[in-house]
Amino acid sequence: MTFDTSTLFAAFFYAFAGLLVLSALRVVTARNPVHAALFLVLAFFCASGLWMLLKAEFLSLALILVYVGAVMVLFLFVVMMLDLDIEHLRRDFKKYLPVALLMGAVIVLELSIVLIRSFIGTSTPVQPMLEEMTASNTKALGMLIFVDYVYAFEVAGVILLVAIIAAVALTLRNRKDSKSQNIHEQVNVNSADRMRIVKMGSDMAAKQDSRGEKK
């Protein structure tokens, strides 16, 4: 009995794709944040399997090693250690629901425009890549990121840096347990404000006085 490779490929593809969609839906519908994080790990594994089927081995392994092996594990530990007020989040859910629906509609509209303009109704054939690049998808990815789309890559890096700084600033804002430096006070400090000389008797004299009192 022989198996058709195209049929086997289609079976694995639809299995990974279906499991990816289900796990992604559970990420946003799960009531427990720990369960949502675990479903997100499953979604990453399914996406990695799809990339492996599409012969993008570097992206597949990078997704598992970076996101599942580092980022998601760290995120999962943070979620498990934090004392999240689930009732407060559920109580304010309806308050932010209109804004969430609006943002979701904008994202769906943007994705629809990209798909329609890129894949639907286009007759331009896909340009093949150079032969020296097709031998290694890692080299092809590097050429696309650092040569063809280097400016977009740098802009994305700057945006992520601004997001990290903003997250740290918002987290430490108006917290009583957070400590910060006042550079102006540190520069203008005097020695008299930091050190005080106190005259005290020697230890031996204190011991002799105590012995004399006992006698």
mmCIF file of C-alpha atoms in Angstrom:
data_model
loop_
_atom_site.group_PDB
_atom_site.id
_atom_site.type_symbol
_atom_site.label_atom_id
_atom_site.label_comp_id
_atom_site.label_asym_id
_atom_site.label_seq_id
_atom_site.Cartn_x
_atom_site.Cartn_y
_atom_site.Cartn_z
ATOM 1 C CA MET A 1 0.000 0.000 0.000
ATOM 2 C CA THR A 2 1.461 3.334 -1.076
ATOM 3 C CA PHE A 3 0.641 6.779 0.258
ATOM 4 C CA ASP A 4 0.349 9.822 -1.931
ATOM 5 C CA THR A 5 2.670 12.528 -0.613
ATOM 6 C CA SER A 6 0.280 15.295 -1.588
ATOM 7 C CA THR A 7 -2.571 13.654 0.323
ATOM 8 C CA LEU A 8 -0.375 13.145 3.381
ATOM 9 C CA PHE A 9 0.810 16.760 3.163
ATOM 10 C CA ALA A 10 -2.781 18.010 2.948
ATOM 11 C CA ALA A 11 -3.817 15.875 5.926
ATOM 12 C CA PHE A 12 -1.038 17.247 8.131
ATOM 13 C CA PHE A 13 -1.654 20.784 6.888
ATOM 14 C CA TYR A 14 -5.372 20.777 7.693
ATOM 15 C CA ALA A 15 -4.750 19.048 11.021
ATOM 16 C CA PHE A 16 -2.221 21.693 12.113
ATOM 17 C CA ALA A 17 -4.345 24.532 10.715
ATOM 18 C CA GLY A 18 -7.529 23.357 12.433
ATOM 19 C CA LEU A 19 -5.785 22.843 15.759
ATOM 20 C CA LEU A 20 -4.158 26.268 15.388
ATOM 21 C CA VAL A 21 -7.528 27.977 14.881
ATOM 22 C CA LEU A 22 -9.107 26.148 17.830
ATOM 23 C CA SER A 23 -6.210 26.917 20.171
ATOM 24 C CA ALA A 24 -6.206 30.581 19.078
ATOM 25 C CA LEU A 25 -9.912 30.820 19.875
ATOM 26 C CA ARG A 26 -9.313 29.276 23.291
ATOM 27 C CA VAL A 27 -6.611 31.850 23.988
ATOM 28 C CA VAL A 28 -9.168 34.666 23.865
ATOM 29 C CA THR A 29 -12.105 32.735 25.342
ATOM 30 C CA ALA A 30 -10.465 30.877 28.241
ATOM 31 C CA ARG A 31 -11.449 32.263 31.641
ATOM 32 C CA ASN A 32 -8.239 31.193 33.370
ATOM 33 C CA PRO A 33 -5.170 33.192 32.213
ATOM 34 C CA VAL A 34 -2.898 30.203 32.845
ATOM 35 C CA HIS A 35 -5.017 28.057 30.538
ATOM 36 C CA ALA A 36 -4.956 30.835 27.936
ATOM 37 C CA ALA A 37 -1.142 30.880 28.080
ATOM 38 C CA LEU A 38 -1.003 27.096 27.629
ATOM 39 C CA PHE A 39 -3.311 27.295 24.618
ATOM 40 C CA LEU A 40 -1.017 29.969 23.199
ATOM 41 C CA VAL A 41 1.901 27.533 23.536
ATOM 42 C CA LEU A 42 -0.147 24.961 21.624
ATOM 43 C CA ALA A 43 -0.878 27.559 18.936
ATOM 44 C CA PHE A 44 2.853 28.243 18.575
ATOM 45 C CA PHE A 45 3.557 24.536 18.162
ATOM 46 C CA CYS A 46 0.885 24.248 15.442
ATOM 47 C CA ALA A 47 2.257 27.277 13.598
ATOM 48 C CA SER A 48 5.730 25.756 13.830
ATOM 49 C CA GLY A 49 4.401 22.564 12.265
ATOM 50 C CA LEU A 50 2.863 24.530 9.395
ATOM 51 C CA TRP A 51 6.157 26.302 8.724
ATOM 52 C CA MET A 52 7.957 22.974 8.770
ATOM 53 C CA LEU A 53 5.547 21.655 6.146
ATOM 54 C CA LEU A 54 6.224 24.747 4.019
ATOM 55 C CA LYS A 55 9.991 23.979 4.207
ATOM 56 C CA ALA A 56 10.748 27.004 6.399
ATOM 57 C CA GLU A 57 12.795 25.043 8.914
ATOM 58 C CA PHE A 58 14.579 28.057 10.395
ATOM 59 C CA LEU A 59 11.353 29.904 11.208
ATOM 60 C CA SER A 60 9.827 26.731 12.617
ATOM 61 C CA LEU A 61 12.709 26.042 14.988
ATOM 62 C CA ALA A 62 13.066 29.724 15.925
ATOM 63 C CA LEU A 63 9.385 29.825 16.884
ATOM 64 C CA ILE A 64 9.794 26.857 19.219
ATOM 65 C CA LEU A 65 13.124 27.918 20.722
ATOM 66 C CA VAL A 66 12.412 31.631 21.131
ATOM 67 C CA TYR A 67 8.683 31.939 21.747
ATOM 68 C CA VAL A 68 7.804 28.591 23.312
ATOM 69 C CA GLY A 69 11.124 27.948 25.001
ATOM 70 C CA ALA A 70 11.755 31.419 26.409
ATOM 71 C CA VAL A 71 9.057 34.037 25.981
ATOM 72 C CA MET A 72 6.011 31.871 26.688
ATOM 73 C CA VAL A 73 7.638 30.070 29.614
ATOM 74 C CA LEU A 74 8.536 33.438 31.162
ATOM 75 C CA PHE A 75 5.042 34.760 30.487
ATOM 76 C CA LEU A 76 3.496 31.647 32.011
ATOM 77 C CA PHE A 77 5.552 31.957 35.194
ATOM 78 C CA VAL A 78 4.657 35.654 35.466
ATOM 79 C CA VAL A 79 0.946 34.876 35.080
ATOM 80 C CA MET A 80 1.143 32.100 37.690
ATOM 81 C CA MET A 81 3.019 34.270 40.194
ATOM 82 C CA LEU A 82 0.816 37.368 39.836
ATOM 83 C CA ASP A 83 -2.306 37.667 41.935
ATOM 84 C CA LEU A 84 -4.709 38.634 39.172
ATOM 85 C CA ASP A 85 -8.108 40.007 40.089
ATOM 86 C CA ILE A 86 -10.216 38.034 37.614
ATOM 87 C CA GLU A 87 -13.523 39.371 38.956
ATOM 88 C CA HIS A 88 -12.381 42.955 38.394
ATOM 89 C CA LEU A 89 -11.412 42.149 34.803
ATOM 90 C CA ARG A 90 -14.726 40.461 34.123
ATOM 91 C CA ARG A 91 -16.664 43.340 35.687
ATOM 92 C CA ASP A 92 -15.036 45.902 33.377
ATOM 93 C CA PHE A 93 -15.264 43.702 30.281
ATOM 94 C CA LYS A 94 -18.518 45.207 29.019
ATOM 95 C CA LYS A 95 -17.139 48.698 29.595
ATOM 96 C CA TYR A 96 -14.371 48.222 27.018
ATOM 97 C CA LEU A 97 -16.323 45.925 24.677
ATOM 98 C CA PRO A 98 -17.261 48.655 22.114
ATOM 99 C CA VAL A 99 -13.624 49.763 21.795
ATOM 100 C CA ALA A 100 -12.506 46.149 21.445
ATOM 101 C CA LEU A 101 -15.078 45.485 18.713
ATOM 102 C CA LEU A 102 -14.011 48.620 16.864
ATOM 103 C CA MET A 103 -10.332 47.651 16.982
ATOM 104 C CA GLY A 104 -11.183 44.110 15.913
ATOM 105 C CA ALA A 105 -13.164 45.405 12.947
ATOM 106 C CA VAL A 106 -10.243 47.636 11.911
ATOM 107 C CA ILE A 107 -7.805 44.703 12.090
ATOM 108 C CA VAL A 108 -10.133 42.458 10.050
ATOM 109 C CA LEU A 109 -10.546 45.223 7.458
ATOM 110 C CA GLU A 110 -6.771 45.705 7.172
ATOM 111 C CA LEU A 111 -6.154 41.965 6.757
ATOM 112 C CA SER A 112 -8.919 41.749 4.159
ATOM 113 C CA ILE A 113 -7.376 44.572 2.140
ATOM 114 C CA VAL A 114 -3.963 42.900 2.255
ATOM 115 C CA LEU A 115 -5.354 39.533 1.171
ATOM 116 C CA ILE A 116 -7.509 40.988 -1.598
ATOM 117 C CA ARG A 117 -4.740 43.150 -3.060
ATOM 118 C CA SER A 118 -2.058 40.474 -2.726
ATOM 119 C CA PHE A 119 -3.701 37.164 -3.637
ATOM 120 C CA ILE A 120 -7.167 37.709 -5.109
ATOM 121 C CA GLY A 121 -7.556 38.934 -8.656
ATOM 122 C CA THR A 122 -3.836 39.208 -9.392
ATOM 123 C CA SER A 123 -2.389 37.671 -12.547
ATOM 124 C CA THR A 124 1.253 38.581 -11.956
ATOM 125 C CA PRO A 125 3.294 35.423 -11.433
ATOM 126 C CA VAL A 126 5.427 35.027 -8.362
ATOM 127 C CA GLN A 127 9.018 35.931 -9.077
ATOM 128 C CA PRO A 128 11.348 32.999 -8.402
ATOM 129 C CA MET A 129 14.252 33.512 -6.047
ATOM 130 C CA LEU A 130 17.873 33.161 -7.007
ATOM 131 C CA GLU A 131 19.317 29.665 -7.088
ATOM 132 C CA GLU A 132 21.946 30.397 -4.421
ATOM 133 C CA MET A 133 19.186 31.593 -2.076
ATOM 134 C CA THR A 134 16.809 28.678 -2.617
ATOM 135 C CA ALA A 135 19.359 26.239 -1.216
ATOM 136 C CA SER A 136 19.063 27.768 2.270
ATOM 137 C CA ASN A 137 15.890 29.392 3.584
ATOM 138 C CA THR A 138 17.951 31.004 6.349
ATOM 139 C CA LYS A 139 20.001 32.879 3.778
ATOM 140 C CA ALA A 140 16.865 33.823 1.861
ATOM 141 C CA LEU A 141 15.246 35.158 5.037
ATOM 142 C CA GLY A 142 18.350 37.155 5.892
ATOM 143 C CA MET A 143 18.461 38.697 2.413
ATOM 144 C CA LEU A 144 14.808 39.721 2.642
ATOM 145 C CA ILE A 145 15.042 41.194 6.148
ATOM 146 C CA PHE A 146 18.450 42.886 6.036
ATOM 147 C CA VAL A 147 18.536 43.888 2.350
ATOM 148 C CA ASP A 148 15.079 44.274 0.837
ATOM 149 C CA TYR A 149 13.148 45.306 3.970
ATOM 150 C CA VAL A 150 15.937 46.660 6.173
ATOM 151 C CA TYR A 151 14.196 49.999 6.844
ATOM 152 C CA ALA A 152 10.949 48.315 7.872
ATOM 153 C CA PHE A 153 12.968 45.988 10.125
ATOM 154 C CA GLU A 154 14.697 48.938 11.823
ATOM 155 C CA VAL A 155 11.388 50.786 12.283
ATOM 156 C CA ALA A 156 9.878 47.680 13.886
ATOM 157 C CA GLY A 157 12.856 47.486 16.264
ATOM 158 C CA VAL A 158 12.421 51.136 17.295
ATOM 159 C CA ILE A 159 8.696 50.604 17.891
ATOM 160 C CA LEU A 160 9.405 47.578 20.092
ATOM 161 C CA LEU A 161 12.006 49.563 22.046
ATOM 162 C CA VAL A 162 9.504 52.377 22.660
ATOM 163 C CA ALA A 163 6.909 49.801 23.748
ATOM 164 C CA ILE A 164 9.341 48.264 26.267
ATOM 165 C CA ILE A 165 10.228 51.662 27.740
ATOM 166 C CA ALA A 166 6.548 52.619 27.952
ATOM 167 C CA ALA A 167 5.668 49.330 29.674
ATOM 168 C CA VAL A 168 8.386 49.834 32.290
ATOM 169 C CA ALA A 169 7.359 53.466 32.854
ATOM 170 C CA LEU A 170 3.689 52.574 33.252
ATOM 171 C CA THR A 171 4.482 49.699 35.601
ATOM 172 C CA LEU A 172 6.640 51.784 37.960
ATOM 173 C CA ARG A 173 4.405 54.856 37.907
ATOM 174 C CA ASN A 174 2.784 55.847 41.223
ATOM 175 C CA ARG A 175 4.030 52.794 43.092
ATOM 176 C CA LYS A 176 5.045 53.195 46.723
ATOM 177 C CA ASP A 177 7.342 50.168 46.741
ATOM 178 C CA SER A 178 9.390 51.332 43.741
ATOM 179 C CA LYS A 179 12.678 53.143 44.319
ATOM 180 C CA SER A 180 14.124 55.739 41.970
ATOM 181 C CA GLN A 181 17.187 57.956 41.893
ATOM 182 C CA ASN A 182 17.210 61.735 42.118
ATOM 183 C CA ILE A 183 20.318 62.667 40.147
ATOM 184 C CA HIS A 184 20.110 66.369 41.076
ATOM 185 C CA GLU A 185 20.176 65.634 44.798
ATOM 186 C CA GLN A 186 22.994 63.126 44.408
ATOM 187 C CA VAL A 187 25.199 65.605 42.551
ATOM 188 C CA ASN A 188 24.575 68.493 44.977
ATOM 189 C CA VAL A 189 25.058 66.487 48.158
ATOM 190 C CA ASN A 190 27.562 67.667 50.821
ATOM 191 C CA SER A 191 29.789 65.601 53.071
ATOM 192 C CA ALA A 192 28.080 67.013 56.153
ATOM 193 C CA ASP A 193 24.761 65.629 54.961
ATOM 194 C CA ARG A 194 26.121 62.130 54.536
ATOM 195 C CA MET A 195 28.570 61.627 57.410
ATOM 196 C CA ARG A 196 28.539 62.639 61.081
ATOM 197 C CA ILE A 197 31.481 62.149 63.476
ATOM 198 C CA VAL A 198 30.438 61.037 66.965
ATOM 199 C CA LYS A 199 32.904 61.019 69.898
ATOM 200 C CA MET A 200 32.689 57.879 71.984
ATOM 201 C CA GLY A 201 34.778 56.416 74.735
ATOM 202 C CA SER A 202 37.032 53.487 74.090
ATOM 203 C CA ASP A 203 35.811 49.972 74.631
ATOM 204 C CA MET A 204 38.515 49.193 77.220
ATOM 205 C CA ALA A 205 37.558 52.202 79.349
ATOM 206 C CA ALA A 206 33.945 51.143 79.313
ATOM 207 C CA LYS A 207 34.908 47.639 80.457
ATOM 208 C CA GLN A 208 37.049 48.982 83.298
ATOM 209 C CA ASP A 209 34.244 51.234 84.465
ATOM 210 C CA SER A 210 31.841 48.312 84.499
ATOM 211 C CA ARG A 211 34.294 46.163 86.523
ATOM 212 C CA GLY A 212 34.782 48.961 89.047
ATOM 213 C CA GLU A 213 31.066 49.266 89.554
ATOM 214 C CA LYS A 214 30.773 45.525 90.225
ATOM 215 C CA LYS A 215 33.489 45.610 92.874
#
